[in-house]
Coordinates of C-alpha atoms in Angstrom, one line a residue:
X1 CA -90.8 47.5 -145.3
X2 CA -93.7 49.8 -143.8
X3 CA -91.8 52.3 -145.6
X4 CA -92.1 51.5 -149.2
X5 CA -95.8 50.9 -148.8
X6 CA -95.7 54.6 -147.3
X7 CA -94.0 55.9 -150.4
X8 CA -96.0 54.1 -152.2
X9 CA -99.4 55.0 -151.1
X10 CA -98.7 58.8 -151.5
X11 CA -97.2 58.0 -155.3
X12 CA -100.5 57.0 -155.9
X13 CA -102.6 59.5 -154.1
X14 CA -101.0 62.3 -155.4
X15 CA -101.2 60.8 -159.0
X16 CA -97.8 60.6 -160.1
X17 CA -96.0 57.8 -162.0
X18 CA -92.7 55.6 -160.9
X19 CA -90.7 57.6 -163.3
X20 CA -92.4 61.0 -162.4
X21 CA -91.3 60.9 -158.7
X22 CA -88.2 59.5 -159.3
X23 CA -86.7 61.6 -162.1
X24 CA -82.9 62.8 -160.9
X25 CA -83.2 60.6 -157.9
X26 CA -82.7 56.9 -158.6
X27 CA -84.1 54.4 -161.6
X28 CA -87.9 53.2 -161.7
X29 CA -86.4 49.8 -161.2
X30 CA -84.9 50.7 -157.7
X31 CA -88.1 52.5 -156.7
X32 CA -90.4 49.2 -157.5
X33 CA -88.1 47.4 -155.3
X34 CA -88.5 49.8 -152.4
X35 CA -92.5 50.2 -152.7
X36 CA -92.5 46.5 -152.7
X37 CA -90.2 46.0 -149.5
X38 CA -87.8 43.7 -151.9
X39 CA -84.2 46.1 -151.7
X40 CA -82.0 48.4 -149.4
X41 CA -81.7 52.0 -149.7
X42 CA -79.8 54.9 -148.5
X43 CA -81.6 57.5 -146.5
X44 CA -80.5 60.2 -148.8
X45 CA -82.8 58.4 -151.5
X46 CA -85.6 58.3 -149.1
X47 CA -85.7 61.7 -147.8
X48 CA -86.0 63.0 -151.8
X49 CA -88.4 60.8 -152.0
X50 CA -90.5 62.3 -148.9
X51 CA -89.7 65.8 -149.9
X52 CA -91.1 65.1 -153.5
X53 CA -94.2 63.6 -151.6
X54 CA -94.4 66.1 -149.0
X55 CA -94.3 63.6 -145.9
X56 CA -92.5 63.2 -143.1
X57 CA -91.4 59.9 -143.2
X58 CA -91.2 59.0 -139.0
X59 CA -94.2 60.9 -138.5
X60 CA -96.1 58.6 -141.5
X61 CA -94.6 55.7 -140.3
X62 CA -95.9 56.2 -136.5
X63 CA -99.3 56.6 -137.8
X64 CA -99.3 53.3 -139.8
X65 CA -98.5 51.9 -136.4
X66 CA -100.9 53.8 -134.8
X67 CA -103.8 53.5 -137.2
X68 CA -102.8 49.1 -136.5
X69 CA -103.7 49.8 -132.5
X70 CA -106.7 51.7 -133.5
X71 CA -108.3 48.8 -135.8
X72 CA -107.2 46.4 -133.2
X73 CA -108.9 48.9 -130.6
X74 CA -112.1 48.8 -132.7
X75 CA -112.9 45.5 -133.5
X76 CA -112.0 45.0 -129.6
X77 CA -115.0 48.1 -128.6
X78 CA -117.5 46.2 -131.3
X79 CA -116.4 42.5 -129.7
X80 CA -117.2 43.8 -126.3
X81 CA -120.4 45.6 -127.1
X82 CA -119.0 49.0 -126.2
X83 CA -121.3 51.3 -128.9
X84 CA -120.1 54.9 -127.8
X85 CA -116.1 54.1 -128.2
X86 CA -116.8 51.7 -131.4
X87 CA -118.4 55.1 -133.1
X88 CA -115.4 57.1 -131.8
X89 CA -113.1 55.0 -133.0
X90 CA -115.0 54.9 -136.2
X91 CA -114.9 58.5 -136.2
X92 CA -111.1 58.8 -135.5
X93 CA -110.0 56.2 -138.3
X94 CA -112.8 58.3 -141.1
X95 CA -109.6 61.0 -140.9
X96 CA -106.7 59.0 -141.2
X97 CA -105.6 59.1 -144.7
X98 CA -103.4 56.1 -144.3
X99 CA -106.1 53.7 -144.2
X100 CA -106.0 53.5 -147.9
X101 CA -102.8 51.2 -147.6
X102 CA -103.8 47.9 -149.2
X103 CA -103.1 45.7 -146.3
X104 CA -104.6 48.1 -143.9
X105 CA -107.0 48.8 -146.0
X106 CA -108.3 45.0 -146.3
X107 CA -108.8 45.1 -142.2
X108 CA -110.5 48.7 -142.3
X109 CA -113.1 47.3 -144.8
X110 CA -114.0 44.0 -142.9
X111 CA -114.3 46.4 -139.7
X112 CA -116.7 48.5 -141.6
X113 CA -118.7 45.6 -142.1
X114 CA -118.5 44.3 -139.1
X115 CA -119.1 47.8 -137.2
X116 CA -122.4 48.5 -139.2
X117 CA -123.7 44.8 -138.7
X118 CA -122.9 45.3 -135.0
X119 CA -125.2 49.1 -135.3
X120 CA -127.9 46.4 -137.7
X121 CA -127.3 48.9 -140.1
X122 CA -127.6 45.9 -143.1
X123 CA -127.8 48.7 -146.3
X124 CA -124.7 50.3 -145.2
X125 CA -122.9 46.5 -144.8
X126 CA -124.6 45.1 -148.1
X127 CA -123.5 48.4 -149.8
X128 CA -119.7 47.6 -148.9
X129 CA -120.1 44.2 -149.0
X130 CA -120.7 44.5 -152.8
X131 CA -117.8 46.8 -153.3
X132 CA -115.8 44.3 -151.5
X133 CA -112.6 42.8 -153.0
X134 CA -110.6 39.7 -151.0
X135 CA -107.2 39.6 -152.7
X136 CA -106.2 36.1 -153.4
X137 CA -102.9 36.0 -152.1
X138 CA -105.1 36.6 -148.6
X139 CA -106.8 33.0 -148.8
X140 CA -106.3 30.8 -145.7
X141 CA -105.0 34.2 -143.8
X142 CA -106.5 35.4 -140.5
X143 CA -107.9 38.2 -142.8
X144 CA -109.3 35.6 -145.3
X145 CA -111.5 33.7 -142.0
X146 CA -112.2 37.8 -140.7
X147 CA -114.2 37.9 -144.0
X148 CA -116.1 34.2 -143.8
X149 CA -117.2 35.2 -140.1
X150 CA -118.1 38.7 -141.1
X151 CA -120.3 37.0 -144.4
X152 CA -121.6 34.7 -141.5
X153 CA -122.8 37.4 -139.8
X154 CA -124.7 39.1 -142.7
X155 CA -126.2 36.0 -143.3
X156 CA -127.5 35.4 -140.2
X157 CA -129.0 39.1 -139.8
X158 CA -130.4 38.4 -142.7
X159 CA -131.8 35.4 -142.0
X160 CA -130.2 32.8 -143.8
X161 CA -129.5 31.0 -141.2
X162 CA -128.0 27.9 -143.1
X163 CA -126.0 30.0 -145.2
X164 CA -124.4 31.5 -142.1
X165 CA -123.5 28.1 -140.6
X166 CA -121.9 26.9 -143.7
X167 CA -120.1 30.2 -143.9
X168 CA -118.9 29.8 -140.1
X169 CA -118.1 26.2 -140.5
X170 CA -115.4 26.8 -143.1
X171 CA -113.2 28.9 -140.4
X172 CA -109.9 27.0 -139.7
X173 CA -110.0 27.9 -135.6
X174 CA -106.7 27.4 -135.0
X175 CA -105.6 30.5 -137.9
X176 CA -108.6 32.6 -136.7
X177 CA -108.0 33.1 -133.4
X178 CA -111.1 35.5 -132.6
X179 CA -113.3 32.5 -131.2
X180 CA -116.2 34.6 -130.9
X181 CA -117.4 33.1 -134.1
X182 CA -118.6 30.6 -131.9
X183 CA -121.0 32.7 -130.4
X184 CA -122.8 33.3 -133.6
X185 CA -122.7 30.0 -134.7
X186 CA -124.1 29.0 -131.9
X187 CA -126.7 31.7 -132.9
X188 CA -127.0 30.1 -136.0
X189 CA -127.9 26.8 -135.0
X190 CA -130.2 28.2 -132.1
X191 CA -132.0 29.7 -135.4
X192 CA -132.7 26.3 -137.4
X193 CA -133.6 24.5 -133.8
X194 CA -130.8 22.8 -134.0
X195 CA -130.0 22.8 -130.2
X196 CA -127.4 20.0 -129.1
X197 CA -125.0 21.7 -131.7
X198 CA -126.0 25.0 -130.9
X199 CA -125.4 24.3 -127.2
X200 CA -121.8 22.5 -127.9
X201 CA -120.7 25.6 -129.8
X202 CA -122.2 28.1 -126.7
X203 CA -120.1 26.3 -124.3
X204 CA -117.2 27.0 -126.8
X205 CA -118.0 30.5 -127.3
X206 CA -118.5 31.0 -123.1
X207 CA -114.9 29.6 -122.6
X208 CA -113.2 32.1 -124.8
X209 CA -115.8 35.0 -123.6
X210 CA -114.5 34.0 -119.7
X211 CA -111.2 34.3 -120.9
X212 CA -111.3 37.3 -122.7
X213 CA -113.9 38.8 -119.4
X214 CA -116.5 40.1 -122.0
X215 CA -119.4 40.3 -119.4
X216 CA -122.1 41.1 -122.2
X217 CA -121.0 38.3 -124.1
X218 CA -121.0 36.0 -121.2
X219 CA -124.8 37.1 -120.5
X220 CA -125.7 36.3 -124.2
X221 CA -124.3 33.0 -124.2
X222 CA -125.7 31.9 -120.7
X223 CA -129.3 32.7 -122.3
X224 CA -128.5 31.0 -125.5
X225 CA -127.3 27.3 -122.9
X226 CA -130.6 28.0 -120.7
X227 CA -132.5 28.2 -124.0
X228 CA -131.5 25.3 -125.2
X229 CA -131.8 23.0 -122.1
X230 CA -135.5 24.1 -122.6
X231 CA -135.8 23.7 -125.9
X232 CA -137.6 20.3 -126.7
X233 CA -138.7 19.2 -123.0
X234 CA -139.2 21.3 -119.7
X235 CA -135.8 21.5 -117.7
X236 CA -136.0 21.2 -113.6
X237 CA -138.1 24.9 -113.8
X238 CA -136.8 26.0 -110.6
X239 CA -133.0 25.9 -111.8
X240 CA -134.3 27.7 -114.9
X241 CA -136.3 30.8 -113.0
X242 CA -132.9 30.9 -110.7
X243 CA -130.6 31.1 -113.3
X244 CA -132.9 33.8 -115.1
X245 CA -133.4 35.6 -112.2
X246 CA -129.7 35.5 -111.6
X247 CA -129.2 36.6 -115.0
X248 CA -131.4 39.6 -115.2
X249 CA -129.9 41.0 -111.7
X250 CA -126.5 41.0 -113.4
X251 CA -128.1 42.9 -116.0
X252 CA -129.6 45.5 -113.7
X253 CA -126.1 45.8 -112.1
X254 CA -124.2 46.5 -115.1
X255 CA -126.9 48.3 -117.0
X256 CA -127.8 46.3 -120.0
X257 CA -131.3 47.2 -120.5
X258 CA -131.2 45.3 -123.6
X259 CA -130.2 42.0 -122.3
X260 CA -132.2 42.7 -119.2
X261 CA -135.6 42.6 -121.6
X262 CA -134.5 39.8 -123.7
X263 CA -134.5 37.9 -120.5
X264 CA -137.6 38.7 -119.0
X265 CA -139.2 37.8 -122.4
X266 CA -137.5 34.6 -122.5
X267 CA -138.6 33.7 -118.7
X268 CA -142.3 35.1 -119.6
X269 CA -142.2 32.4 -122.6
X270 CA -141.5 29.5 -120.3
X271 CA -144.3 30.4 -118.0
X272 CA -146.1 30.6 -121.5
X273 CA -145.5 26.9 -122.7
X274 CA -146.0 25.7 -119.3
X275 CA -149.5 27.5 -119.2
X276 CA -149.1 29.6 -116.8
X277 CA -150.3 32.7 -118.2
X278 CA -150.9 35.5 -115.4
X279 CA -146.6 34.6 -114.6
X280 CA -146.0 34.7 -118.5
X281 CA -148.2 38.2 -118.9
X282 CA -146.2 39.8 -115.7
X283 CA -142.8 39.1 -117.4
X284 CA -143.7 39.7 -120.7
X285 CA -145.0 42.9 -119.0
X286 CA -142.1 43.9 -117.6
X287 CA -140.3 43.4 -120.4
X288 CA -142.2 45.3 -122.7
X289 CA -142.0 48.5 -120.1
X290 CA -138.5 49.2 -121.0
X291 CA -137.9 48.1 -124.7
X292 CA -138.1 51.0 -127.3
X293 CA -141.1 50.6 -129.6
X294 CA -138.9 52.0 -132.7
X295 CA -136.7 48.2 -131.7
X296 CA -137.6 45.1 -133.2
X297 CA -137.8 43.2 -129.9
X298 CA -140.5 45.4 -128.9
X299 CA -142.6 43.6 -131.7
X300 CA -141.8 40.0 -130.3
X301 CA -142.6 40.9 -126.5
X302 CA -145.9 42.4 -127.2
X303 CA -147.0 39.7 -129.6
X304 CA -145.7 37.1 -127.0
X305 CA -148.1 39.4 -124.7
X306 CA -151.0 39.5 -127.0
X307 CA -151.2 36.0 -127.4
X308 CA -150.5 34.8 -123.7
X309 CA -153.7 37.3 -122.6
X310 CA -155.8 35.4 -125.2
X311 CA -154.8 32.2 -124.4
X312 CA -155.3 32.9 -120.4
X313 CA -158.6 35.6 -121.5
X314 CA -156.7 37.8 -119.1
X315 CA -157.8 41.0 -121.3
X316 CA -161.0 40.7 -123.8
X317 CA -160.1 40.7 -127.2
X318 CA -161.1 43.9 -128.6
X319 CA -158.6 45.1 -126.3
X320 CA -155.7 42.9 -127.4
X321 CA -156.8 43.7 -131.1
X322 CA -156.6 47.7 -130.5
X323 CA -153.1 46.8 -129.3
X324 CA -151.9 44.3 -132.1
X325 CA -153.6 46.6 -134.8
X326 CA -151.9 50.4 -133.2
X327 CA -148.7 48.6 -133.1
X328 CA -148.6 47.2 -136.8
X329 CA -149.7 51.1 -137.6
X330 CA -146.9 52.6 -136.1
X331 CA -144.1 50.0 -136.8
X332 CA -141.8 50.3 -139.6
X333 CA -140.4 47.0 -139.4
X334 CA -143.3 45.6 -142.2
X335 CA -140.2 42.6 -143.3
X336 CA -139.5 41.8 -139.8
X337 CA -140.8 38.4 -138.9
X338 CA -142.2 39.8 -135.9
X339 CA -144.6 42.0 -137.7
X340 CA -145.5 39.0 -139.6
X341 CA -146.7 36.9 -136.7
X342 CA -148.3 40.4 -134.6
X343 CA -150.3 40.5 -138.1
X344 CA -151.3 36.9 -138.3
X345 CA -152.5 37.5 -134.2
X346 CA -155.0 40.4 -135.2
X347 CA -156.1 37.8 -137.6
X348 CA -157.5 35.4 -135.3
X349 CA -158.7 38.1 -132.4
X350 CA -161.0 39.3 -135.1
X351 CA -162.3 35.8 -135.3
X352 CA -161.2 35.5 -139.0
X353 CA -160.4 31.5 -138.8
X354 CA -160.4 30.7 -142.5
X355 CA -158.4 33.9 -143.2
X356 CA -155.9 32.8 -140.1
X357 CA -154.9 29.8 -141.9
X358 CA -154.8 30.9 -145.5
X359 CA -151.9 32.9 -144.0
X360 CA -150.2 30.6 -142.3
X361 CA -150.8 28.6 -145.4
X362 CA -149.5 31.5 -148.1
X363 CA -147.1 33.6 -146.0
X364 CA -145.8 32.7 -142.5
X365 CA -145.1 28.6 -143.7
X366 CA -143.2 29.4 -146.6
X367 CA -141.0 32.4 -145.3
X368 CA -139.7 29.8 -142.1
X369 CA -139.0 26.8 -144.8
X370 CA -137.4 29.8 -146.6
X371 CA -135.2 30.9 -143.5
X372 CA -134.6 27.2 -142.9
X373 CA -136.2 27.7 -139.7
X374 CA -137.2 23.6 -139.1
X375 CA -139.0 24.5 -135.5
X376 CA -140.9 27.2 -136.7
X377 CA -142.2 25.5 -140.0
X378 CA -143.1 22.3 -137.9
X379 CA -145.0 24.2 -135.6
X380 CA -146.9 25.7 -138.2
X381 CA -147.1 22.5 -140.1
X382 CA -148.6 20.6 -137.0
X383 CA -151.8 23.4 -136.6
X384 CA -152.1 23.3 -140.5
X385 CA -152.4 19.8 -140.7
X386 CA -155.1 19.5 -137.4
X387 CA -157.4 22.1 -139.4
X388 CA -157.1 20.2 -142.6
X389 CA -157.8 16.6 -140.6
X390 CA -160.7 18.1 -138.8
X391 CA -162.2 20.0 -142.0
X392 CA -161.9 16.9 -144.2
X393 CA -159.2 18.0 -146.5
X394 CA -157.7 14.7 -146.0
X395 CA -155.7 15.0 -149.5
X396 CA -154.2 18.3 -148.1
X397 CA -153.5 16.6 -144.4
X398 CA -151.7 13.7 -146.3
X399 CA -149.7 16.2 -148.4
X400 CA -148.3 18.1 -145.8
X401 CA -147.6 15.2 -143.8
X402 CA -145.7 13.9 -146.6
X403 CA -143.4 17.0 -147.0
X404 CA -142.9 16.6 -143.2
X405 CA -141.5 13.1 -143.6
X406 CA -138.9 14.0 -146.3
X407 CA -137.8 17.4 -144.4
X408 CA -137.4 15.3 -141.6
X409 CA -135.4 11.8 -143.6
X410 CA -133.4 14.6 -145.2
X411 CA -132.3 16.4 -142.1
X412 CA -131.7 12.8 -140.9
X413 CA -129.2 11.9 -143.7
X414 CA -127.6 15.7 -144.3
X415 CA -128.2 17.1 -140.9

């Protein structure tokens, strides 16, 4: 009963014992029962109860049911993207004291979580995170799965990529019912290049977004499919362009800026790999006119551009190295992985080769087998390997190519 847990909660808050409140009233006994929703009572009992506590009984018990529609409300404004009403509603709950009822409680934490990780705000999630107590009587409940996909989230943000797909993998869909835990594993697997099972999952997560008519969502998962068709071998090029073309007008419609430069990055990269460098350079371009510089994306583009006006000598280098080096000053983001790679790009405009691969070698190899990012590492792995063949550090060559071999037998066997 909503209303023992009422009676209960402002026993508590206000500091007073079972046998405090109900002294002249009714025994300690009959109270337990009645904060535990295990016994009748008589309204007479409950309004000296309430008058003791100072509450309104129908007034508390409306906002319990309120204060349910407004965490339902929130975690639907963070699911659909909507910032400004996720903050409102954020706002709005901050003041309603009856959040502090356990099983309210347990959903207003997780939405914490989940809200900051939403605003990348990872010190304010890791701070509750820690503070963070799943009762066990909530295992195998939808609460109990809320928690595993928020943890997957957290891990992913964070970078541990294969610690968010374990996380993910242990939610029982048919007792979660919030499907867009697809979506981010789908993320997840897109992270560690694994791209048949990322795929699979994005065409999971797209049926429930369709459903559920989350138009950012759908835009997010489209770009994680076309990614993925292009991930190992060039897809019919035409289909891609039209479908990012298609993509980034929808963007412009609705006005997701965001999105809309994501895309033009990703449709600059595949005029990249394909060598086409003055396309890659105009998209890249155009993405990089309306991201933020204070947002890590901004980092990615203009690397990305950097690299695809050295490769096509479409700007001299002492030009591109102003750029890379002005950016590093003024970014913040020193343990994005962005930063990292904008760094090791001013390396090799200034012509430093040897100190280009000690930091592949030392810093950017190591941090992508550390992230469990197998594309990233191999790529790496495959120019660190040519400079050791051609320099005659055959014992280093042989080395790495041996490490390559068991990465690879045990992805075969675990993967």
């Amino acid at each position: 009963m909503i209303e023992g847990k009422i009676i209960k909660f402002y026993r508590e808050k206000h500091r007073r014992t079972q046998g405090e409140l109900v002294k002249g009233i009714c025994s300690v006994t009959h109270l337990s029962k009645i904060e535990r929703g295990m016994t009748e009572y008589s309204q007479e009992i409950m309004d000296m109860l309430c008058e003791r506590l100072y509450i309104d009984m129908a007034r508390e018990v409306t906002r319990y049911h309120q204060m349910n529609d407004i965490l339902d409300s929130w975690q639907e404004a963070i699911i659909m993207q909507r910032t400004a009403e996720a903050i409102r509603l954020k706002d709005k709950l901050e003041e309603e004291p009856l959040k502090g009822i356990p099983d309210l409680r347990l959903s207003y934490d997780l939405l914490q979580i989940r809200f900051y990780l939403f605003m990348n705000d990872i010190d304010e999630a890791e701070g509750l995170i820690a503070e963070m107590e799943i009762p066990d009587e909530s295992e195998h409940s939808y609460e109990h799965y809320f928690y595993h996909h928020v943890m997957g989230i957290y891990y992913f943000l964070t970078g541990h990529y294969t610690k968010s797909i374990q996380t993910l993998t242990s939610i029982n869909q048919s007792k979660y019912t919030n499907h867009e835990y697809f979506y981010h594993l789908s993320l997840a697997y897109h992270s560690i290049y694994s791209n048949i099972t990322s795929y699979y999952y994005a065409e999971k997560a797209i049926q429930h977004f369709r459903k559920t008519l989350n138009m950012v969502r759908i835009i997010d998962t489209e770009t994680i499919m076309l990614v993925q068709l292009n991930s190992r071998e060039y897809h019919d090029f035409p289909e891609t362009k039209r479908r990012y073309e298609n993509l980034i007008r929808i963007c412009e419609d609705c006005g997701f800026i965001d999105r809309k430069a994501k895309l033009l990055n990703n449709l600059g990269y595949e005029y990249n790999r394909r060598n086409q460098y003055e396309d890659a350079a105009y998209w890249y371009k155009q993405a990089l006119d309306i991201v933020p510089e204070k947002q890590p994306l901004y980092l990615m583009v203009l690397n990305n551009y950097i690299e695809t006006c050295r490769l096509g000598k479409l700007i001299p280098a002492d030009t591109l190295l102003d750029m890379s080096l002005k950016a590093l000053h003024n970014s913040k983001l020193v343990a994005d992985a962005s930063y990292m790679e904008l760094e090791l790009q001013s390396v090799i405009l200034q012509g430093q080769e040897q100190a280009y691969y000690e930091m592949i070698e030392e810093r950017i190899l190591p941090y992508y087998r550390e992230l469990g990012s197998q594309y990233l590492a191999e790529r790496y792995e495959e120019i660190l390997f040519e400079y050791y063949f051609n320099h005659g550090e055959q014992d280093k060559a042989l080395r790495l190519a041996k490490n390559r071999f068991k990465s690879q037998a045990t992805l075969l066997i675990y993967g």
